[in-house]
PDB file of C-alpha atoms in Angstrom:
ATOM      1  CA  UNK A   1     181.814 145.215 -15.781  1.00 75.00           C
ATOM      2  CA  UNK A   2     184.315 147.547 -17.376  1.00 78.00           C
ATOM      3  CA  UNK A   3     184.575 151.201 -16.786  1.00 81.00           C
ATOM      4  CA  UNK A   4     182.662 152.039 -20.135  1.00 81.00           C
ATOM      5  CA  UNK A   5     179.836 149.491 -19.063  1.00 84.00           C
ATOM      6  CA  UNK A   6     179.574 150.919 -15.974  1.00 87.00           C
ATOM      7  CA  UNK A   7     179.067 154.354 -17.437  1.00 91.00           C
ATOM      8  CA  UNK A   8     176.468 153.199 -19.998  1.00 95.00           C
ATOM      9  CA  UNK A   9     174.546 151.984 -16.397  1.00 95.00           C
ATOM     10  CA  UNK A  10     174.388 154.734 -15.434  1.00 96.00           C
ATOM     11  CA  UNK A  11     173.534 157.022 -18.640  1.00 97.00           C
ATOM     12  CA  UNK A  12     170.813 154.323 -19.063  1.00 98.00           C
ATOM     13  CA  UNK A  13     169.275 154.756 -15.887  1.00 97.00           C
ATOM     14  CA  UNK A  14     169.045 158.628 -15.834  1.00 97.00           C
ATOM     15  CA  UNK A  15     167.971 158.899 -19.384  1.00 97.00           C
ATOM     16  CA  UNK A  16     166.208 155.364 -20.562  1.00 97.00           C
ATOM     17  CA  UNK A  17     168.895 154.874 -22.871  1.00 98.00           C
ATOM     18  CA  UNK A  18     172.153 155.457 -24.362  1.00 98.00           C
ATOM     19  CA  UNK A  19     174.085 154.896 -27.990  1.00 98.00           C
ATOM     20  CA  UNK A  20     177.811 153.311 -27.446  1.00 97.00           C
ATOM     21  CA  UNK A  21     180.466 153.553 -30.908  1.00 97.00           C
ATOM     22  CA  UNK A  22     181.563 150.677 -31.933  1.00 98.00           C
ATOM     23  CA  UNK A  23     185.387 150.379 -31.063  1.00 97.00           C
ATOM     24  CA  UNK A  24     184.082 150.527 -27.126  1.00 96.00           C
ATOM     25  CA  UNK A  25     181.251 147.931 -27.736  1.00 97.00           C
ATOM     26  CA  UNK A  26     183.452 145.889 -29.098  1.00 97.00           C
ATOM     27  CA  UNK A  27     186.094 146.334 -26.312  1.00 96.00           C
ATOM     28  CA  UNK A  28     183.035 145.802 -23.748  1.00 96.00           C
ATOM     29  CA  UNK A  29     181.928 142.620 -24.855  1.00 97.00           C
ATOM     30  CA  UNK A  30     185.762 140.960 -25.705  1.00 97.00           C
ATOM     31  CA  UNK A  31     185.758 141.412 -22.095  1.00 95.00           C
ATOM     32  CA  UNK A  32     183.122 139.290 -21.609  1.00 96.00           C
ATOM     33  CA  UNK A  33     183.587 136.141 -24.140  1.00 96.00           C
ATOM     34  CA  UNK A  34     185.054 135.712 -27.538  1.00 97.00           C
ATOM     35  CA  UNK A  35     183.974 137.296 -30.796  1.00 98.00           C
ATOM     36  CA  UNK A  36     186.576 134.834 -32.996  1.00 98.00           C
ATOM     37  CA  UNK A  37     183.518 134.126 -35.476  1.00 98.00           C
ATOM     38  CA  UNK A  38     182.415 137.564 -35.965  1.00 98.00           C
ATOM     39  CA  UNK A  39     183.056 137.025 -39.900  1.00 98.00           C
ATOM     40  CA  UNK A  40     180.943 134.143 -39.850  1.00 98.00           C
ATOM     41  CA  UNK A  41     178.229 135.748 -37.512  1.00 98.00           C
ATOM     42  CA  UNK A  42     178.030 138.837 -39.660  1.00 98.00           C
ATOM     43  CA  UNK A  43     177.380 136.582 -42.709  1.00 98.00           C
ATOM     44  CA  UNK A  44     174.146 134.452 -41.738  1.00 98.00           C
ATOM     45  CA  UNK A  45     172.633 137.868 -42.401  1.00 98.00           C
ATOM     46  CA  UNK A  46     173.282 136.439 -46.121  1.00 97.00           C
ATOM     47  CA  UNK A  47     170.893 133.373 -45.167  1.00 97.00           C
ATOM     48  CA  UNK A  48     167.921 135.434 -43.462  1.00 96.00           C
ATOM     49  CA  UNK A  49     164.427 133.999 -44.603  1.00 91.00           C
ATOM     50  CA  UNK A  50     161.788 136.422 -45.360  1.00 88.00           C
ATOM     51  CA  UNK A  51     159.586 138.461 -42.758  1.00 84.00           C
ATOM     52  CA  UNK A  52     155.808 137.114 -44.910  1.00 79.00           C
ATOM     53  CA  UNK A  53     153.599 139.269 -41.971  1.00 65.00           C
ATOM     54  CA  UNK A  54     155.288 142.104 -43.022  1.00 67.00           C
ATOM     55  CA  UNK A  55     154.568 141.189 -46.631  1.00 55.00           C
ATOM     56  CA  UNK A  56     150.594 141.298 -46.189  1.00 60.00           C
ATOM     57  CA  UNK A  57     151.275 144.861 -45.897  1.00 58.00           C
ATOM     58  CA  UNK A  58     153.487 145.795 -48.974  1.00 49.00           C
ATOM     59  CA  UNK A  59     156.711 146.171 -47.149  1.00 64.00           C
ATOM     60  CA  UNK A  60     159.968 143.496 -47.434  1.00 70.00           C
ATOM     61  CA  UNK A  61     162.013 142.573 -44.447  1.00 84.00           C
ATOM     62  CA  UNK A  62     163.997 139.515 -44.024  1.00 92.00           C
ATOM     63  CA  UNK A  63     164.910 138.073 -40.744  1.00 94.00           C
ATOM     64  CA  UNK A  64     165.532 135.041 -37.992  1.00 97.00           C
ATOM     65  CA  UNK A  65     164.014 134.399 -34.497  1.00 97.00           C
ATOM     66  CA  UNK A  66     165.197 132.724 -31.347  1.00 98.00           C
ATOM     67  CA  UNK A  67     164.053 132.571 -27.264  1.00 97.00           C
ATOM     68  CA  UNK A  68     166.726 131.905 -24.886  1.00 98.00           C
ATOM     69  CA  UNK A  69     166.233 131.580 -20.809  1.00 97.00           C
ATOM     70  CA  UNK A  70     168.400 133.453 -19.027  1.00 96.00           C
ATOM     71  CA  UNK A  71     169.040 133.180 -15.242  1.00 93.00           C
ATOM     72  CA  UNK A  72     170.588 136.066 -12.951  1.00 87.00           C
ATOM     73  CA  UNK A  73     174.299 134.337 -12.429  1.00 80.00           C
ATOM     74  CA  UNK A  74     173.140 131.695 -14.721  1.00 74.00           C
ATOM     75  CA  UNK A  75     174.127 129.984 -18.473  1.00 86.00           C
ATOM     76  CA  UNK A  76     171.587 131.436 -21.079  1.00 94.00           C
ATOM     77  CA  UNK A  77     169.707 128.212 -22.190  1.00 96.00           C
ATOM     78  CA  UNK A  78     167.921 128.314 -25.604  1.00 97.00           C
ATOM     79  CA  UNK A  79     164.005 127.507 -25.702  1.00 95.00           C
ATOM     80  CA  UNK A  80     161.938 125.130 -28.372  1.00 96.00           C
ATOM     81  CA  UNK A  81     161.386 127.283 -31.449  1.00 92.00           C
ATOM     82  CA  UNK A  82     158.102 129.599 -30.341  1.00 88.00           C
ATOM     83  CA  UNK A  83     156.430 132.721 -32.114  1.00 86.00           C
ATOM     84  CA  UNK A  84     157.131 135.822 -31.237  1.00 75.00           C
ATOM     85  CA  UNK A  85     153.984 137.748 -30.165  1.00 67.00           C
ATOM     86  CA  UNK A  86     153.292 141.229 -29.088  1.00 63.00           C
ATOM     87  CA  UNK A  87     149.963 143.170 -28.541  1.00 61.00           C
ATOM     88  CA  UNK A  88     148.405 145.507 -30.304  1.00 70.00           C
ATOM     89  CA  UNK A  89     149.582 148.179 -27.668  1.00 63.00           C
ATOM     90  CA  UNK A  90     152.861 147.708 -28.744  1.00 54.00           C
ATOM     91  CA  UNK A  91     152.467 146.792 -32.215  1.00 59.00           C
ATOM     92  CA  UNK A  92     148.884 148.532 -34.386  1.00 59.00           C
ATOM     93  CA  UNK A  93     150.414 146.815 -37.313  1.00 57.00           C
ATOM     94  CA  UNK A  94     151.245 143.528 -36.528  1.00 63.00           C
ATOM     95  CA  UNK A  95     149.664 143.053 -33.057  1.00 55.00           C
ATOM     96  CA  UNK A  96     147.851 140.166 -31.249  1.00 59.00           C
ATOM     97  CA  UNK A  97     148.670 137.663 -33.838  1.00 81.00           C
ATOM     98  CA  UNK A  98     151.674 134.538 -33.451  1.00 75.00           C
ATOM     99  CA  UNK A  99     154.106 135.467 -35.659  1.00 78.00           C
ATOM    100  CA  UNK A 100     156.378 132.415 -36.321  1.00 83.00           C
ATOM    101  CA  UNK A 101     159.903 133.105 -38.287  1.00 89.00           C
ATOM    102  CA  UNK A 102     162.719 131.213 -39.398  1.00 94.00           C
ATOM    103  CA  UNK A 103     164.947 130.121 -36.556  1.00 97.00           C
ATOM    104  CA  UNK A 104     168.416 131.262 -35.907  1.00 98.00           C
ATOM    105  CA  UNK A 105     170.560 128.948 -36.613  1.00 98.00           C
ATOM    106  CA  UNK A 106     172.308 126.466 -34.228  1.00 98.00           C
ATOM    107  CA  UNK A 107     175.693 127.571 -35.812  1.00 98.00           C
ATOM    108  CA  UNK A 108     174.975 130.837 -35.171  1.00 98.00           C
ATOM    109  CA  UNK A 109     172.771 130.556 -31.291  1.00 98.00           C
ATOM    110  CA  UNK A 110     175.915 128.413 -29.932  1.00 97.00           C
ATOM    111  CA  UNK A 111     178.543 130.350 -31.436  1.00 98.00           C
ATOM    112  CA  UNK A 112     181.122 132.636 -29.512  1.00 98.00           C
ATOM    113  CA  UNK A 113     179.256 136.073 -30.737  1.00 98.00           C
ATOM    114  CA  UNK A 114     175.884 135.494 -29.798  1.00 98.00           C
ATOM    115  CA  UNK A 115     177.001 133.728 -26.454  1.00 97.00           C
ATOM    116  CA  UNK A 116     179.023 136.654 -25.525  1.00 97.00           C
ATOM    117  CA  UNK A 117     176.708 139.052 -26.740  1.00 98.00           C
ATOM    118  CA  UNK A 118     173.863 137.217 -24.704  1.00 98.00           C
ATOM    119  CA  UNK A 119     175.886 137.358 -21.673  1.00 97.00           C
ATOM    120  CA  UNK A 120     176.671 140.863 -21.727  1.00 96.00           C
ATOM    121  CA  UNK A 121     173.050 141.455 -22.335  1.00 97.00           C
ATOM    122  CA  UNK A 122     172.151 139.535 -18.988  1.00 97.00           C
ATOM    123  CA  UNK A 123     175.256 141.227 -16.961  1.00 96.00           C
ATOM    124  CA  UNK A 124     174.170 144.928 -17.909  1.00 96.00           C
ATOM    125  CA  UNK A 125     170.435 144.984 -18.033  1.00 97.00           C
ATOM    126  CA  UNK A 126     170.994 142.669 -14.509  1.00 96.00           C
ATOM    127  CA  UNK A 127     172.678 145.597 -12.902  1.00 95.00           C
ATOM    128  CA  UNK A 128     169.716 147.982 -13.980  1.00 97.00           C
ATOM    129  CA  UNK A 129     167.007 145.204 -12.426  1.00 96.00           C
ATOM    130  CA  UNK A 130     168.983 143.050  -9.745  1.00 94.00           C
ATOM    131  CA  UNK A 131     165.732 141.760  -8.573  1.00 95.00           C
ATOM    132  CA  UNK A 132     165.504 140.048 -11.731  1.00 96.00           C
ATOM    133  CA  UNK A 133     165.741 136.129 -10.779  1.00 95.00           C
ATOM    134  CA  UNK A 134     165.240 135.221 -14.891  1.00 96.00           C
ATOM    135  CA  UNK A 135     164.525 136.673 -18.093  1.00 97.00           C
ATOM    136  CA  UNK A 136     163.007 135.116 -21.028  1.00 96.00           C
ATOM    137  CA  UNK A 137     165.673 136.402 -24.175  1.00 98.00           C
ATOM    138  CA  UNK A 138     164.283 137.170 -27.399  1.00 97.00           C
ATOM    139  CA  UNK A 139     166.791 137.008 -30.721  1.00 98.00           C
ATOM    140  CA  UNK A 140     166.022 139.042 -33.793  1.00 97.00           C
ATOM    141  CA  UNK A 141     168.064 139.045 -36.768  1.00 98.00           C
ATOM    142  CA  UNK A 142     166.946 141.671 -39.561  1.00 95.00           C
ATOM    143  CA  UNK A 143     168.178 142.448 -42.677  1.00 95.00           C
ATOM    144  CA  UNK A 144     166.348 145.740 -44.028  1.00 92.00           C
ATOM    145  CA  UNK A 145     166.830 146.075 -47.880  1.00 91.00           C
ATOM    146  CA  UNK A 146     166.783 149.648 -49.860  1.00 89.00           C
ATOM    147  CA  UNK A 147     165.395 148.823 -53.741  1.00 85.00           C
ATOM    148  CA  UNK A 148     165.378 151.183 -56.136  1.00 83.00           C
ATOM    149  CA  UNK A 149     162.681 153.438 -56.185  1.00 80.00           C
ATOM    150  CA  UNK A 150     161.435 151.988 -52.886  1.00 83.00           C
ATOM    151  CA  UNK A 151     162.829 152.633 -49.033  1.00 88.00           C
ATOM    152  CA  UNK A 152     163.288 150.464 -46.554  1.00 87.00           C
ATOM    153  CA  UNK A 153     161.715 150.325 -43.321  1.00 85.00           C
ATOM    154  CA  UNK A 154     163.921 149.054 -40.215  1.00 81.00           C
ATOM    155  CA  UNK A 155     160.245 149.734 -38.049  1.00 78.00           C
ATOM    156  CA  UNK A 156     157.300 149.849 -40.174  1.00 79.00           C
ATOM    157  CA  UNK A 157     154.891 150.350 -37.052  1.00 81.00           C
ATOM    158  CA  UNK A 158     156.756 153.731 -36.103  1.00 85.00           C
ATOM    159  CA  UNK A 159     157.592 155.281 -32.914  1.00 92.00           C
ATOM    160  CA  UNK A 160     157.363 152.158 -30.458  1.00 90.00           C
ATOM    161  CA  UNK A 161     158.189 150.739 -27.494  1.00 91.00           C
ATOM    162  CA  UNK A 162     158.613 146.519 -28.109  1.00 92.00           C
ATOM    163  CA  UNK A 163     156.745 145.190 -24.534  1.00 92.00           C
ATOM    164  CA  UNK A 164     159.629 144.290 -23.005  1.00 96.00           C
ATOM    165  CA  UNK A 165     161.989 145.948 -20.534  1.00 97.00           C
ATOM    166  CA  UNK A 166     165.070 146.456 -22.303  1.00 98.00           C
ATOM    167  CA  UNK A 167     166.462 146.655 -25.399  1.00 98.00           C
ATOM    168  CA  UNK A 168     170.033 146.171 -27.551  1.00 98.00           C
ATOM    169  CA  UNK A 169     170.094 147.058 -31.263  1.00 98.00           C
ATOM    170  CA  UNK A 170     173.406 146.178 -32.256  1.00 98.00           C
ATOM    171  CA  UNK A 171     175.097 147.176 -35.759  1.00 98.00           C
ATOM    172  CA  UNK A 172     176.134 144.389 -38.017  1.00 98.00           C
ATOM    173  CA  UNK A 173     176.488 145.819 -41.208  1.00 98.00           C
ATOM    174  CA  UNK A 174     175.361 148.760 -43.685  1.00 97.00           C
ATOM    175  CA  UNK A 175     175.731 148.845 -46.666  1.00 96.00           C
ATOM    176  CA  UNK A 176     175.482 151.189 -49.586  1.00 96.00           C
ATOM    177  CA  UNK A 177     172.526 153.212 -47.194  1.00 94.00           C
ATOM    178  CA  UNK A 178     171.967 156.831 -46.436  1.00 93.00           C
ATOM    179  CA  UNK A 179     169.487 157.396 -43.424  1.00 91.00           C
ATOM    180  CA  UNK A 180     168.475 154.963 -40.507  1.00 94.00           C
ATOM    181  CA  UNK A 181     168.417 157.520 -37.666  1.00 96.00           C
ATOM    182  CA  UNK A 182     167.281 156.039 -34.450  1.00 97.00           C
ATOM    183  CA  UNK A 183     165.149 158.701 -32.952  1.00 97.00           C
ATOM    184  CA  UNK A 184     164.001 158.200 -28.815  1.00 97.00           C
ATOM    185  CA  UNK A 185     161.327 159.578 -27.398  1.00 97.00           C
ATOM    186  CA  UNK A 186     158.888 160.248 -24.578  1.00 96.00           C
ATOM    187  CA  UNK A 187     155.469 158.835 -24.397  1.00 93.00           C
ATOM    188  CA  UNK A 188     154.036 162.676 -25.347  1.00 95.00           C
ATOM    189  CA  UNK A 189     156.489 162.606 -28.418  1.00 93.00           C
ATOM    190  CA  UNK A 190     158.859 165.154 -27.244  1.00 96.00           C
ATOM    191  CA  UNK A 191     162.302 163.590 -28.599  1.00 97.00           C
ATOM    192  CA  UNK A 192     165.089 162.598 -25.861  1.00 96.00           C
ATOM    193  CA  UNK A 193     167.589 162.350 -28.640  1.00 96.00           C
ATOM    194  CA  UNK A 194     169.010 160.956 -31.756  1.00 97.00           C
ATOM    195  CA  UNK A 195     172.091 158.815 -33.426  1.00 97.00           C
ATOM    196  CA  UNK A 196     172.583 156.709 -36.264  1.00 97.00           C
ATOM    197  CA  UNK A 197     174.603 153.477 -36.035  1.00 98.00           C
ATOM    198  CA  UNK A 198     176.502 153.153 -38.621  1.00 97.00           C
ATOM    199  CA  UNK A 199     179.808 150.944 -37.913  1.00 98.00           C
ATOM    200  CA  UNK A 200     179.801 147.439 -36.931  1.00 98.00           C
ATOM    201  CA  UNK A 201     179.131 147.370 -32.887  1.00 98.00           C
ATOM    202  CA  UNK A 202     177.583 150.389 -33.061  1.00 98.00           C
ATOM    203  CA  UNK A 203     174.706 150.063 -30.584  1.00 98.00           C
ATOM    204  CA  UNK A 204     171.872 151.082 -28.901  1.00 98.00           C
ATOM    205  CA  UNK A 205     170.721 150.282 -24.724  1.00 98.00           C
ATOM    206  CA  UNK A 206     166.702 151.038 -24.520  1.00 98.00           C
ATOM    207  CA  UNK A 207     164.769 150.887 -21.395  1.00 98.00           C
ATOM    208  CA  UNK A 208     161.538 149.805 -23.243  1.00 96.00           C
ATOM    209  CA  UNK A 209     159.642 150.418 -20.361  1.00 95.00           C
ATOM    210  CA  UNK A 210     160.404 154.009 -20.100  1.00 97.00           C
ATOM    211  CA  UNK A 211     161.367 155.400 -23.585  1.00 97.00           C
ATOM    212  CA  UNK A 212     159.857 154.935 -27.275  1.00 95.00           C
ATOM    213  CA  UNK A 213     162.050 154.480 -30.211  1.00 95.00           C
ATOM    214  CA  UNK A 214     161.975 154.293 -33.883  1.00 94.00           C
ATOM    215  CA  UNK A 215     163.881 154.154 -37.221  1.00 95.00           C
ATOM    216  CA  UNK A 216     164.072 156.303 -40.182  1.00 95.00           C
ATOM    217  CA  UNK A 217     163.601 154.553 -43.519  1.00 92.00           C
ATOM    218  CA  UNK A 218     166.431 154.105 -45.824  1.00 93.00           C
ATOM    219  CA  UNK A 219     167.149 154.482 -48.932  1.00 93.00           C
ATOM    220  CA  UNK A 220     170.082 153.435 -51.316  1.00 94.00           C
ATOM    221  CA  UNK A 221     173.018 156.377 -51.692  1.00 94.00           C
ATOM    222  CA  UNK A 222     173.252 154.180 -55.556  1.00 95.00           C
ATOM    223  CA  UNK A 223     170.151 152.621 -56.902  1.00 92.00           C
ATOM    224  CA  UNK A 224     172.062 150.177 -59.079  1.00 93.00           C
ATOM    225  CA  UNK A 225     173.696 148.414 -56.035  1.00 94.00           C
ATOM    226  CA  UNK A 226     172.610 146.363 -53.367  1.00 92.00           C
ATOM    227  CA  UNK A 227     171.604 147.923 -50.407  1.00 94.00           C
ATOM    228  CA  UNK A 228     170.959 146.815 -46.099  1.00 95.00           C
ATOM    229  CA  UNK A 229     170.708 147.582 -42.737  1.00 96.00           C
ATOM    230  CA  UNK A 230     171.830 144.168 -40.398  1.00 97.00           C
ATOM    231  CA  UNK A 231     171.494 144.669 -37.006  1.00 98.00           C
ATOM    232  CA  UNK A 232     171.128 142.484 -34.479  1.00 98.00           C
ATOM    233  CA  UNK A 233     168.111 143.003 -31.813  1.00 98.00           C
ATOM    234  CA  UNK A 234     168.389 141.292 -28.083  1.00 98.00           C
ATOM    235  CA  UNK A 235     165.021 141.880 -26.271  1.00 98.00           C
ATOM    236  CA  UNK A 236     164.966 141.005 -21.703  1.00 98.00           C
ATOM    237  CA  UNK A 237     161.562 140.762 -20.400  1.00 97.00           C
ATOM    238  CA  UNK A 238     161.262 139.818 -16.715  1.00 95.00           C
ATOM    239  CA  UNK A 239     160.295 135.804 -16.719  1.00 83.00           C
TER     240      UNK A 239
END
């Protein structure tokens, strides 16, 4: 791990989580595989199917979904296509009900980015939890559209915590947006702190286990133009 991972270990593990700009991201994880199909990676958020749970309730989303298995000093495996799930504890909105998405593509799950990515993922939230034998890997891919006259929502359900132990949000693209501050928080609401990715590899390390987070909506800076959030969310729970 590189001097700027190291740090983040540490700034996660005294505070439950910490926002890293995008030039060092990007220098963390070309030290741990190969990002040569970042152009290509970026654009399957052009190919993202919609998010219909999320539609029940009036609000647009589009997005993929993959599970990967992950051992300690392992390779990260993917798993059959599944549903994501989370409880109501975690989720009022959508909770206790198998939500099954569009898969991530196979292009996209074996390429260079995602591998990389996934690896870093396993290396850094492994040094916060070395007990960890394996993790089961969630992959979301969201695309969170501004229309005129109507916000977007990058977490319709609020202040949260997932049900997981750790988190990466990772930047992909934004475009023609205003907004989309990531706010963290305490379980009593008292904020910890905020930031607002905005660059590609711009991202976020949560400890879900300690810390809440949420989104602001966003909304178009010009109404006649298209308008998204991409990011990129990796999800480690203890399996």
């Amino acid at each position: 791990m590189d001097t700027e991972g190291a740090r983040c270990v540490d700034v996660v593990r005294a505070q439950g989580f910490c926002f890293v700009h995008g030039d060092a991201m990007r220098t963390t994880l070309s030290g741990v595989g190969g990002l040569e199909d970042w152009l290509a990676f970026a654009g399957s958020w052009e190919a993202l199917g919609p998010d219909p749970y999320l539609a029940r309730t009036g609000r647009a989303r589009k997005r993929r979904h993959a599970v990967f298995s992950a051992a300690r000093n392992g390779a990260v495996v993917r798993a059959p296509h599944q549903p994501h799930f989370q409880t109501t504890e975690y989720n009022a909105l959508q909770g206790d009900i198998e939500r099954w998405f569009d898969p991530v593509t196979d292009a996209v799950a074996d390429g260079a980015c995602l591998q990389t990515i996934l690896r870093y993922c396993v290396g850094f939230f492994g040094a916060l939890a070395p007990d960890v034998e394996r993790w089961k890997v969630e992959v979301h891919q969201f695309r969170i559209e501004a229309r005129p006259g109507e916000a977007g929502e990058p977490t319709p359900e609020g202040v949260h915590r997932d049900g997981v132990d750790y988190v990466l949000v990772l930047m992909i693209d934004r475009r023609n947006i205003e907004s989309g501050t990531t706010t963290i928080h305490l379980a009593d609401g008292t904020e910890l702190g905020s930031f607002t990715l905005r660059d590609a590899f711009d991202a976020a390390l949560v400890d879900d286990a300690r810390v809440f987070h949420g989104v602001t909506a966003v909304t178009a800076l010009d109404p006649t133009e298209p308008a998204h959030r991409d990011v990129l969310v990796v999800t480690l729970k203890r399996g």
